[in-house]
Amino acid sequence: MSTWLRLLKLTFWMWPLQRVVTVLGLGVLMFPGATLLAGTSYGYDMLAFGSLAAFGMPALFGGAFWRALSAARTVQLAPAGRLRLLLAAAGVAVTIALVWIAWQWLFDLGVAPRFRLDLVGYRGLFVGVIATATWWGLASFIASRSPLAMLLVLILTFSSAWLWDRYATGVLPQLWRQPWSIALPLTLWATFGTWYLRDRRIRSPGWLLPGSQSVIATVAMAETDSSGLSRRVALERLLLGGTSVLRMLAQWLLVGGLLLAILLLLARQGEQESRSVAHISFAALILCPVIVAALAAGVIRRARALWLPSGLSRTELLAHTEAVLLKLTAGLWLLFGAFLLVLWYTQPWRPGLTLIEALLALLLPSVLLVTHSLTRPHGWDYYWSWPIVLLLCLFNCWQLLITWDPQAWFDAGATSYLLSSIVTLSDPLIGVEPHPWVWAVLAGVATIGFHVLARRRWLAEDLPRVPAQAAS
Amino acid sequence: MSDSVIRAQSLTRSIGGRTVLRDFTVDVPAGQVIGLVGKNGAGKSTLFDLLLGFALPTSGQSSVFGVDSKALTAAAKARIGFVPQSDELVGLLTGTQQLGLIASLHPGWDPSLIDRLSREWEVPLDRRINTLSGGERQKLSTLCALGHKPDLLVLDEPAASLDPVARRRFMQEILAIAGDFTRTLLYASHIVGDLERVASHIWVLRQGSLVWQGELDQLKESIVRVHVRADHDLDRNLRLPNQLQGRVQGRTADFTVSDWTDAQLAPLRADLNAQVEVEPLELEEIFLALHA
């Protein structure tokens, strides 16, 4: 269950009474009859009743629930748990705003066109609801350690709303219609988020009844066990050395994106620079399988440590390790594929193969390397495998830079570890350049072969002891 | 068969033509605390790897909780806790995170036990593992193996990097865990003094062969030092039956012998016409004698 859904469930759906009022409120807000009553006072009455029913309980207790969830051990242990919860809280605010907009749209269906909100009006409504939810959510979160403080926030909010209505009618709706007005709630979120993410320990609201605490704990532990993470996530994190696929991709995105931006800036200096940058950039993309290979070695080494605690059989452990690696490969391929697309459509110089072939040239060797790595339950030897892989890739890149031959590029990508050496050796010997798809098919066949071999070896070989440093 | 926690029958493992473990046969009922001693390369870690399914035997077979070691089921694995010689912790995580991840794999995890032990053992759970000392890592590794309260706890040199104070606390806790006579502990250590405090049974491995298995008290009664004092010079080539070590110097002689029984004392006195005294040995001395 995603963090957003978890928080949404806690806010609107945990207690039987809460479910009843949520269904009632949303039903009233959304009921098509609202459109029939539009333009009459009943429509506004229904809006008030529906809003109170749907958002009353979250308004009163949402901050406390959010705090309780933030204090839960599960959130502290989850990858980027605090950040995810913060984004989920913002997501709840956006969800509420969208519900409101949906209601307004239904409402507008029943009124004459001149009374309907225009786009600016809808934007203003959206910003207004977001701003209100932001104020209420953040203030009640901060105050939720004490019921008295929460009461003060409630009084302050309603009294200020009354004051605005009494002495500055129309000012707020006018304010929300300004294009820059979204900056106000965003600033609040940024300021609060800085504190929220940095604070060492967020304490739970101790005043919540034990029953409520246990319900919140149930939500916090949804699909998890005593430690807060599902088995699948825990296994994945242990295999990946404590991180997650998303986090790794974010790091590579940051590094790769920065490099790409620099290269693209350099490419704008002139034609010669553009050509050089294209050469370097396209060649550098071949690092995708190299990175996959290096990461695969570490993941496979760590699999031994999971033999006992995971309870998995050797076949299951292999399948799980392979799944994690393929997930990682898919992510990296998407990332490098995105870099490729950027280069493809911004640079005048590009390899002579088609875009599909280029994307395959990144994917196939990566998958090939995953299955090849799995054929060695020991993991690759840390000290010599890296230089060899790098050397082969550099050799291929060098060929590419010298010849600018699309075949070389494809060879370099699709066969960066195993097949490229055969290609570069066999080309001069046989004097025939095989079609790229031939190598793609070969890579596919080799992948299947390695998979079968890996399965056999994992059943028939030891899970060897690994030095602690290497396992880390 | 199902009463045995560990059973091995002629378990043998060869690596590159060299036999690392030879014809190993044991049958361990529940509740024993077994100390495994042997020099470096005697085959202790290989034995653990074979019993727990990490490695596959060249011949013979073994089972844990009645399940073949090569194909341990999830249920059997859930009853095993293992502390390897080289920890397999994830360096980038904090201790809390590592424990949290391991806890996620065990439905029966006991956080209160871990909280208590981590405080008593002073494990800095909030620090990244790759910043911890060797001893701290070993303690954390042990916590990871203890949290699900295993029925069989296998410890491969768990206290090697601990200072004497930490080791004493650690051993006290191991004693407490072993104290209920339902858990089985298999504990390999070079620090035989530690084993002497906790073990009920001892296995001695020498060059891959099990040269002794039995109760600790039985071992200490069986292997003793015999002091001989005579009024005359003793024969320089004097040897006693089942002698492991011996030294003759003029009118005195010291022998370390195995399979000793008190019934041997009177005939020996008569044969040598000398005063003969028997001294029990510490486990460490027995270990040294067995490896002499």
GROMACS .gro file of N, CA and C in nm, chain A residues 89-164:
model
  228
   89ALA      N    1   0.103   1.357   0.264
   89ALA     CA    2   0.018   1.457   0.329
   89ALA      C    3  -0.019   1.567   0.229
   90ALA      N    4   0.080   1.609   0.150
   90ALA     CA    5   0.051   1.709   0.046
   90ALA      C    6  -0.047   1.650  -0.055
   91GLY      N    7  -0.029   1.520  -0.081
   91GLY     CA    8  -0.118   1.452  -0.175
   91GLY      C    9  -0.262   1.449  -0.124
   92VAL      N   10  -0.278   1.434   0.006
   92VAL     CA   11  -0.413   1.434   0.065
   92VAL      C   12  -0.477   1.572   0.044
   93ALA      N   13  -0.395   1.677   0.063
   93ALA     CA   14  -0.446   1.814   0.042
   93ALA      C   15  -0.490   1.832  -0.103
   94VAL      N   16  -0.409   1.783  -0.194
   94VAL     CA   17  -0.442   1.794  -0.337
   94VAL      C   18  -0.568   1.713  -0.368
   95THR      N   19  -0.579   1.594  -0.306
   95THR     CA   20  -0.697   1.510  -0.328
   95THR      C   21  -0.823   1.583  -0.284
   96ILE      N   22  -0.815   1.645  -0.168
   96ILE     CA   23  -0.932   1.719  -0.117
   96ILE      C   24  -0.968   1.831  -0.215
   97ALA      N   25  -0.864   1.901  -0.264
   97ALA     CA   26  -0.889   2.010  -0.358
   97ALA      C   27  -0.954   1.957  -0.486
   98LEU      N   28  -0.909   1.840  -0.530
   98LEU     CA   29  -0.965   1.784  -0.653
   98LEU      C   30  -1.111   1.743  -0.633
   99VAL      N   31  -1.140   1.689  -0.513
   99VAL     CA   32  -1.279   1.654  -0.482
   99VAL      C   33  -1.366   1.779  -0.488
  100TRP      N   34  -1.314   1.884  -0.433
  100TRP     CA   35  -1.389   2.010  -0.430
  100TRP      C   36  -1.412   2.061  -0.573
  101ILE      N   37  -1.308   2.053  -0.653
  101ILE     CA   38  -1.320   2.099  -0.792
  101ILE      C   39  -1.421   2.013  -0.868
  102ALA      N   40  -1.419   1.882  -0.840
  102ALA     CA   41  -1.515   1.793  -0.905
  102ALA      C   42  -1.657   1.834  -0.867
  103TRP      N   43  -1.674   1.865  -0.739
  103TRP     CA   44  -1.806   1.908  -0.695
  103TRP      C   45  -1.847   2.038  -0.767
  104GLN      N   46  -1.753   2.130  -0.775
  104GLN     CA   47  -1.782   2.258  -0.840
  104GLN      C   48  -1.820   2.236  -0.987
  105TRP      N   49  -1.751   2.142  -1.048
  105TRP     CA   50  -1.779   2.114  -1.190
  105TRP      C   51  -1.922   2.058  -1.206
  106LEU      N   52  -1.958   1.966  -1.115
  106LEU     CA   53  -2.095   1.912  -1.117
  106LEU      C   54  -2.195   2.025  -1.094
  107PHE      N   55  -2.159   2.108  -1.002
  107PHE     CA   56  -2.246   2.220  -0.968
  107PHE      C   57  -2.266   2.311  -1.090
  108ASP      N   58  -2.154   2.336  -1.162
  108ASP     CA   59  -2.159   2.425  -1.277
  108ASP      C   60  -2.243   2.369  -1.390
  109LEU      N   61  -2.253   2.235  -1.393
  109LEU     CA   62  -2.333   2.175  -1.500
  109LEU      C   63  -2.479   2.220  -1.491
  110GLY      N   64  -2.521   2.250  -1.371
  110GLY     CA   65  -2.661   2.282  -1.350
  110GLY      C   66  -2.692   2.430  -1.352
  111VAL      N   67  -2.593   2.515  -1.371
  111VAL     CA   68  -2.621   2.660  -1.368
  111VAL      C   69  -2.599   2.720  -1.507
  112ALA      N   70  -2.651   2.835  -1.523
  112ALA     CA   71  -2.637   2.905  -1.652
  112ALA      C   72  -2.489   2.935  -1.676
  113PRO      N   73  -2.444   2.933  -1.801
  113PRO     CA   74  -2.302   2.952  -1.832
  113PRO      C   75  -2.242   3.075  -1.768
  114ARG      N   76  -2.318   3.182  -1.758
  114ARG     CA   77  -2.257   3.305  -1.706
  114ARG      C   78  -2.224   3.295  -1.556
  115PHE      N   79  -2.287   3.196  -1.490
  115PHE     CA   80  -2.256   3.177  -1.347
  115PHE      C   81  -2.145   3.075  -1.322
  116ARG      N   82  -2.103   3.011  -1.429
  116ARG     CA   83  -2.001   2.908  -1.411
  116ARG      C   84  -1.864   2.970  -1.388
  117LEU      N   85  -1.781   2.894  -1.320
  117LEU     CA   86  -1.643   2.940  -1.298
  117LEU      C   87  -1.563   2.926  -1.426
  118ASP      N   88  -1.480   3.026  -1.453
  118ASP     CA   89  -1.388   3.011  -1.566
  118ASP      C   90  -1.260   2.940  -1.517
  119LEU      N   91  -1.163   2.923  -1.606
  119LEU     CA   92  -1.041   2.851  -1.570
  119LEU      C   93  -0.967   2.918  -1.455
  120VAL      N   94  -0.964   3.053  -1.461
  120VAL     CA   95  -0.897   3.126  -1.352
  120VAL      C   96  -0.970   3.102  -1.220
  121GLY      N   97  -1.102   3.095  -1.232
  121GLY     CA   98  -1.182   3.069  -1.112
  121GLY      C   99  -1.151   2.931  -1.054
  122TYR      N  100  -1.143   2.833  -1.144
  122TYR     CA  101  -1.110   2.698  -1.097
  122TYR      C  102  -0.970   2.694  -1.034
  123ARG      N  103  -0.876   2.766  -1.096
  123ARG     CA  104  -0.741   2.771  -1.039
  123ARG      C  105  -0.746   2.834  -0.900
  124GLY      N  106  -0.824   2.943  -0.890
  124GLY     CA  107  -0.836   3.010  -0.761
  124GLY      C  108  -0.897   2.918  -0.656
  125LEU      N  109  -1.000   2.841  -0.701
  125LEU     CA  110  -1.063   2.747  -0.608
  125LEU      C  111  -0.962   2.642  -0.561
  126PHE      N  112  -0.887   2.591  -0.658
  126PHE     CA  113  -0.787   2.489  -0.626
  126PHE      C  114  -0.685   2.543  -0.525
  127VAL      N  115  -0.631   2.663  -0.555
  127VAL     CA  116  -0.530   2.722  -0.466
  127VAL      C  117  -0.591   2.751  -0.329
  128GLY      N  118  -0.715   2.799  -0.329
  128GLY     CA  119  -0.781   2.831  -0.203
  128GLY      C  120  -0.797   2.708  -0.115
  129VAL      N  121  -0.843   2.598  -0.176
  129VAL     CA  122  -0.861   2.475  -0.097
  129VAL      C  123  -0.725   2.423  -0.050
  130ILE      N  124  -0.627   2.427  -0.141
  130ILE     CA  125  -0.493   2.379  -0.103
  130ILE      C  126  -0.439   2.464   0.013
  131ALA      N  127  -0.456   2.594   0.004
  131ALA     CA  128  -0.403   2.683   0.108
  131ALA      C  129  -0.472   2.655   0.242
  132THR      N  130  -0.604   2.636   0.236
  132THR     CA  131  -0.677   2.608   0.360
  132THR      C  132  -0.633   2.474   0.419
  133ALA      N  133  -0.627   2.372   0.332
  133ALA     CA  134  -0.585   2.239   0.380
  133ALA      C  135  -0.443   2.243   0.433
  134THR      N  136  -0.358   2.324   0.367
  134THR     CA  137  -0.218   2.335   0.411
  134THR      C  138  -0.212   2.397   0.550
  135TRP      N  139  -0.280   2.510   0.563
  135TRP     CA  140  -0.281   2.577   0.694
  135TRP      C  141  -0.333   2.483   0.801
  136TRP      N  142  -0.448   2.423   0.771
  136TRP     CA  143  -0.511   2.340   0.871
  136TRP      C  144  -0.424   2.217   0.903
  137GLY      N  145  -0.375   2.152   0.798
  137GLY     CA  146  -0.295   2.030   0.817
  137GLY      C  147  -0.168   2.057   0.896
  138LEU      N  148  -0.096   2.160   0.856
  138LEU     CA  149   0.033   2.187   0.921
  138LEU      C  150   0.013   2.238   1.064
  139ALA      N  151  -0.084   2.329   1.079
  139ALA     CA  152  -0.106   2.384   1.214
  139ALA      C  153  -0.154   2.275   1.308
  140SER      N  154  -0.245   2.192   1.261
  140SER     CA  155  -0.296   2.087   1.353
  140SER      C  156  -0.190   1.981   1.378
  141PHE      N  157  -0.100   1.958   1.279
  141PHE     CA  158   0.011   1.865   1.305
  141PHE      C  159   0.098   1.918   1.418
  142ILE      N  160   0.136   2.046   1.406
  142ILE     CA  161   0.225   2.105   1.506
  142ILE      C  162   0.158   2.105   1.643
  143ALA      N  163   0.028   2.135   1.643
  143ALA     CA  164  -0.043   2.146   1.772
  143ALA      C  165  -0.086   2.012   1.829
  144SER      N  166  -0.073   1.906   1.752
  144SER     CA  167  -0.142   1.782   1.790
  144SER      C  168  -0.080   1.709   1.909
  145ARG      N  169   0.029   1.758   1.962
  145ARG     CA  170   0.083   1.692   2.081
  145ARG      C  171  -0.005   1.717   2.202
  146SER      N  172  -0.084   1.826   2.193
  146SER     CA  173  -0.171   1.856   2.307
  146SER      C  174  -0.312   1.886   2.256
  147PRO      N  175  -0.414   1.827   2.316
  147PRO     CA  176  -0.551   1.856   2.272
  147PRO      C  177  -0.588   2.002   2.291
  148LEU      N  178  -0.528   2.066   2.394
  148LEU     CA  179  -0.557   2.207   2.419
  148LEU      C  180  -0.506   2.292   2.304
  149ALA      N  181  -0.384   2.260   2.259
  149ALA     CA  182  -0.326   2.335   2.146
  149ALA      C  183  -0.410   2.315   2.021
  150MET      N  184  -0.462   2.195   2.005
  150MET     CA  185  -0.546   2.170   1.887
  150MET      C  186  -0.673   2.253   1.894
  151LEU      N  187  -0.726   2.263   2.014
  151LEU     CA  188  -0.848   2.344   2.033
  151LEU      C  189  -0.818   2.490   1.999
  152LEU      N  190  -0.701   2.538   2.040
  152LEU     CA  191  -0.662   2.676   2.013
  152LEU      C  192  -0.652   2.700   1.862
  153VAL      N  193  -0.595   2.602   1.791
  153VAL     CA  194  -0.583   2.614   1.646
  153VAL      C  195  -0.722   2.622   1.584
  154LEU      N  196  -0.812   2.539   1.637
  154LEU     CA  197  -0.949   2.537   1.586
  154LEU      C  198  -1.015   2.674   1.604
  155ILE      N  199  -0.999   2.728   1.724
  155ILE     CA  200  -1.060   2.858   1.754
  155ILE      C  201  -0.997   2.966   1.667
  156LEU      N  202  -0.866   2.962   1.657
  156LEU     CA  203  -0.793   3.061   1.578
  156LEU      C  204  -0.838   3.056   1.432
  157THR      N  205  -0.854   2.935   1.381
  157THR     CA  206  -0.891   2.920   1.240
  157THR      C  207  -1.031   2.976   1.215
  158PHE      N  208  -1.125   2.935   1.299
  158PHE     CA  209  -1.262   2.980   1.276
  158PHE      C  210  -1.278   3.129   1.302
  159SER      N  211  -1.208   3.179   1.403
  159SER     CA  212  -1.221   3.323   1.431
  159SER      C  213  -1.159   3.404   1.319
  160SER      N  214  -1.046   3.357   1.266
  160SER     CA  215  -0.983   3.433   1.157
  160SER      C  216  -1.071   3.426   1.032
  161ALA      N  217  -1.134   3.308   1.011
  161ALA     CA  218  -1.224   3.296   0.895
  161ALA      C  219  -1.341   3.393   0.910
  162TRP      N  220  -1.390   3.403   1.032
  162TRP     CA  221  -1.502   3.493   1.058
  162TRP      C  222  -1.459   3.638   1.035
  163LEU      N  223  -1.337   3.671   1.082
  163LEU     CA  224  -1.286   3.808   1.067
  163LEU      C  225  -1.268   3.844   0.920
  164TRP      N  226  -1.212   3.750   0.844
  164TRP     CA  227  -1.196   3.774   0.700
  164TRP      C  228  -1.332   3.801   0.636
   0.00000   0.00000   0.00000
